[in-house]
Protein backbone atom coordinates (compact mmCIF):
# COMPACT_ATOMS: atom_id res chain seq x y z
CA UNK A 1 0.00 0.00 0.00
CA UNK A 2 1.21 3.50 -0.80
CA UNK A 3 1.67 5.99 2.10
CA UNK A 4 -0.86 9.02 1.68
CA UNK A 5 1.86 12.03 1.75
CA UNK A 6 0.97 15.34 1.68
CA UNK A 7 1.78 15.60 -2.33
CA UNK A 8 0.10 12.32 -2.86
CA UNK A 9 -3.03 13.38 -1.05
CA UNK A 10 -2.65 16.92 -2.93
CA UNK A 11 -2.75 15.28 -6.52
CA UNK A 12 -5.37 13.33 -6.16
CA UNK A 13 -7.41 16.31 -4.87
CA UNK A 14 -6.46 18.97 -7.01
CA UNK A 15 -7.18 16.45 -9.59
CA UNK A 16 -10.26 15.35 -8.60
CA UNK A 17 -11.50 18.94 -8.27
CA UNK A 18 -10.62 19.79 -12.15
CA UNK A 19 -12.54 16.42 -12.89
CA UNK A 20 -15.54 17.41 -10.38
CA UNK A 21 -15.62 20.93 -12.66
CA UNK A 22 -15.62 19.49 -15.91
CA UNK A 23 -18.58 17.10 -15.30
CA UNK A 24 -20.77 19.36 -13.52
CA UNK A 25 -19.81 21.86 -16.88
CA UNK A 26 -20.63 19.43 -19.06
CA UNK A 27 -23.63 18.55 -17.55
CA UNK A 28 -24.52 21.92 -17.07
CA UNK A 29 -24.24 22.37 -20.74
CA UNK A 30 -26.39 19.46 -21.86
CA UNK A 31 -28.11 18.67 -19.10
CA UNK A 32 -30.38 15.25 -18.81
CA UNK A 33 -34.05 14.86 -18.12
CA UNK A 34 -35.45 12.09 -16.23
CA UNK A 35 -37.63 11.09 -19.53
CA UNK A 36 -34.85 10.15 -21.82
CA UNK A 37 -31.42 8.55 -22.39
CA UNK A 38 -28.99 10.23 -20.47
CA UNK A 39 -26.74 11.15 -22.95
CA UNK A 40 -23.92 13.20 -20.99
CA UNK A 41 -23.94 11.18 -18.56
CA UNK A 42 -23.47 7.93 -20.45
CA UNK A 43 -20.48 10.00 -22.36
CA UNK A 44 -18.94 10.97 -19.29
CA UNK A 45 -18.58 7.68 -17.77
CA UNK A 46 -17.85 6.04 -21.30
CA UNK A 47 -15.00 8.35 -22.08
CA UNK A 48 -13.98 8.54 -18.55
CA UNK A 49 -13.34 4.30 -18.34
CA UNK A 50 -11.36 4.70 -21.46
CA UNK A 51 -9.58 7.19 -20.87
CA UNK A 52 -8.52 5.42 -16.99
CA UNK A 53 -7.53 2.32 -19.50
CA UNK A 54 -5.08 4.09 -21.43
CA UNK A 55 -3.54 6.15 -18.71
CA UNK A 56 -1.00 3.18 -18.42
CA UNK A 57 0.32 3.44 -22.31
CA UNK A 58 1.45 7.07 -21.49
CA UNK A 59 4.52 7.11 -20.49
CA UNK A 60 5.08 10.39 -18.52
CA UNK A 61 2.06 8.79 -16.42
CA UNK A 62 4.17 5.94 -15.79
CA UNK A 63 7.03 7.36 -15.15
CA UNK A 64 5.53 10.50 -12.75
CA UNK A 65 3.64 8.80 -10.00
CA UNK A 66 1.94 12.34 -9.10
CA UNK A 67 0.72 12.51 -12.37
CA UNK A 68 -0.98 9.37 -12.15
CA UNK A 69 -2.19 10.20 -9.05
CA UNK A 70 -3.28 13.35 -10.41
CA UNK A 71 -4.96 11.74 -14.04
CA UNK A 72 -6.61 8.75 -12.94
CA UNK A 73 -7.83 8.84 -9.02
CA UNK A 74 -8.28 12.46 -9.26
CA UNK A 75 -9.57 14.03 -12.83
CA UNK A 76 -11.14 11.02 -13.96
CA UNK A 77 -12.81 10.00 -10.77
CA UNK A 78 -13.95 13.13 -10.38
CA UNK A 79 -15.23 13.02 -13.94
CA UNK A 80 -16.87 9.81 -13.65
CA UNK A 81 -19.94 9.36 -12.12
CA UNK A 82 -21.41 6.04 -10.77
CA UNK A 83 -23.96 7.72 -8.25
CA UNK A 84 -25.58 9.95 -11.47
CA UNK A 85 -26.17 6.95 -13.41
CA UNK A 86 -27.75 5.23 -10.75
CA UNK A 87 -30.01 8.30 -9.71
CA UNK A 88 -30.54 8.48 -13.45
CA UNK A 89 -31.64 5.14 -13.27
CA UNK A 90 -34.29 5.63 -11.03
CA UNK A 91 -35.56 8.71 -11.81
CA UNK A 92 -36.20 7.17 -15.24
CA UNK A 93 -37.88 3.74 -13.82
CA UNK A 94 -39.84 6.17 -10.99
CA UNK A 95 -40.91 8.32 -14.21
CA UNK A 96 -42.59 5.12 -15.91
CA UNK A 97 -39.62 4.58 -18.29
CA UNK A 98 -38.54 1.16 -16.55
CA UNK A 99 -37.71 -0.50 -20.20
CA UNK A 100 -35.49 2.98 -20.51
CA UNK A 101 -33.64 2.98 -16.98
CA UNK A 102 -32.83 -0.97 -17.57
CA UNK A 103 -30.99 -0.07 -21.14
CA UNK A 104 -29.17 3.06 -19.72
CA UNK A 105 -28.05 0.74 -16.90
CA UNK A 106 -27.06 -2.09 -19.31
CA UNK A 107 -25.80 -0.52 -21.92
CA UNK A 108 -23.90 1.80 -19.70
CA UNK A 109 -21.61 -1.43 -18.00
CA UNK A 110 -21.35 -2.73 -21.26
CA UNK A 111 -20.32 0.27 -23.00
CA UNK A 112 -17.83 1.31 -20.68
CA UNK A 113 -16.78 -2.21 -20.10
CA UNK A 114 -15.90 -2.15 -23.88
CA UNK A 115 -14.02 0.82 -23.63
CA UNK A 116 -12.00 -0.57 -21.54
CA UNK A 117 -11.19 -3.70 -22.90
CA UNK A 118 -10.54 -1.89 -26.47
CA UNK A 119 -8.32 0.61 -24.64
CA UNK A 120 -6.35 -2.43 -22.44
CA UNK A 121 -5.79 -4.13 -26.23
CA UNK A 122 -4.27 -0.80 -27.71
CA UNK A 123 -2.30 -0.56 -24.45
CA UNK A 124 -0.94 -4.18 -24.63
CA UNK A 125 -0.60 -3.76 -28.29
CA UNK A 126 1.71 -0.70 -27.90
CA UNK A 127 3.91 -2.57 -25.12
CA UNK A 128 4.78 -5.60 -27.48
CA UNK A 129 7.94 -4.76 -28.89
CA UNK A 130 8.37 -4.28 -32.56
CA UNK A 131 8.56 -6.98 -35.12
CA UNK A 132 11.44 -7.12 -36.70
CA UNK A 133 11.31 -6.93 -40.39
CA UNK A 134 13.66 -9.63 -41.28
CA UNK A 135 16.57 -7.37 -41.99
CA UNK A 136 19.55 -7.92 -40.49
């Protein structure tokens, strides 16, 4: 387990802040109704798990541990949003959309399940080491 230090603590704040902004902005922006798909929200959360996936093919991430800290914990867990989509959930089953909250819920594991298995493949993809090309 990693010690919390100050700095530690700090990144994942400050980055979690500039994540926190950017949603509520976004949402803000193009808000969602409790009659129809959720759109931001669903597109917050989908770009938010791929983005988290690919954080570990960048290498300043990997080689800055603050900037990690800062990137994934922080921005994009501030970004994301797990409590929305379930209150989204509900507010479309409580406003007699039940067949509507089920497919936002669905599609919104699968889709961002997806993203993140597309985004680990590109990651693991640009770790392999090149082929050679049969020149010597």
């Amino acid at each position: 387990m990693v010690a919390p230090t100050p700095a530690r603590l700090g990144a994942v704040a400050l980055g979690g802040a500039v994540g926190a902004v950017l949603r509520w902005w976004l949402t803000t922006h193009w808000p969602d109704d409790a009659v129809s798909f959720p759109w931001t929200t669903f597109a917050i959360n989908v770009s938010g798990s791929l983005l988290l996936a690919l954080l570990p093919a960048w290498a300043a991430a990997r080689r800055h541990e603050l900037l990690t800290l800062a990137l994934g914990p922080g921005v994009l867990g501030g970004y994301t949003t797990f409590s929305s989509a379930s209150e989204q959930t509900r507010a479309l089953a409580d406003a007699g959309h039940p067949a509507l909250a089920g497919l936002y819920l669905v599609a919104t594991l699968a889709v961002c399940v997806g993203a993140v298995a597309v985004a680990s493949a590109l990651v693991a993809r640009a770790r392999r080491p090149a082929a050679s090309d049969g020149a010597a």
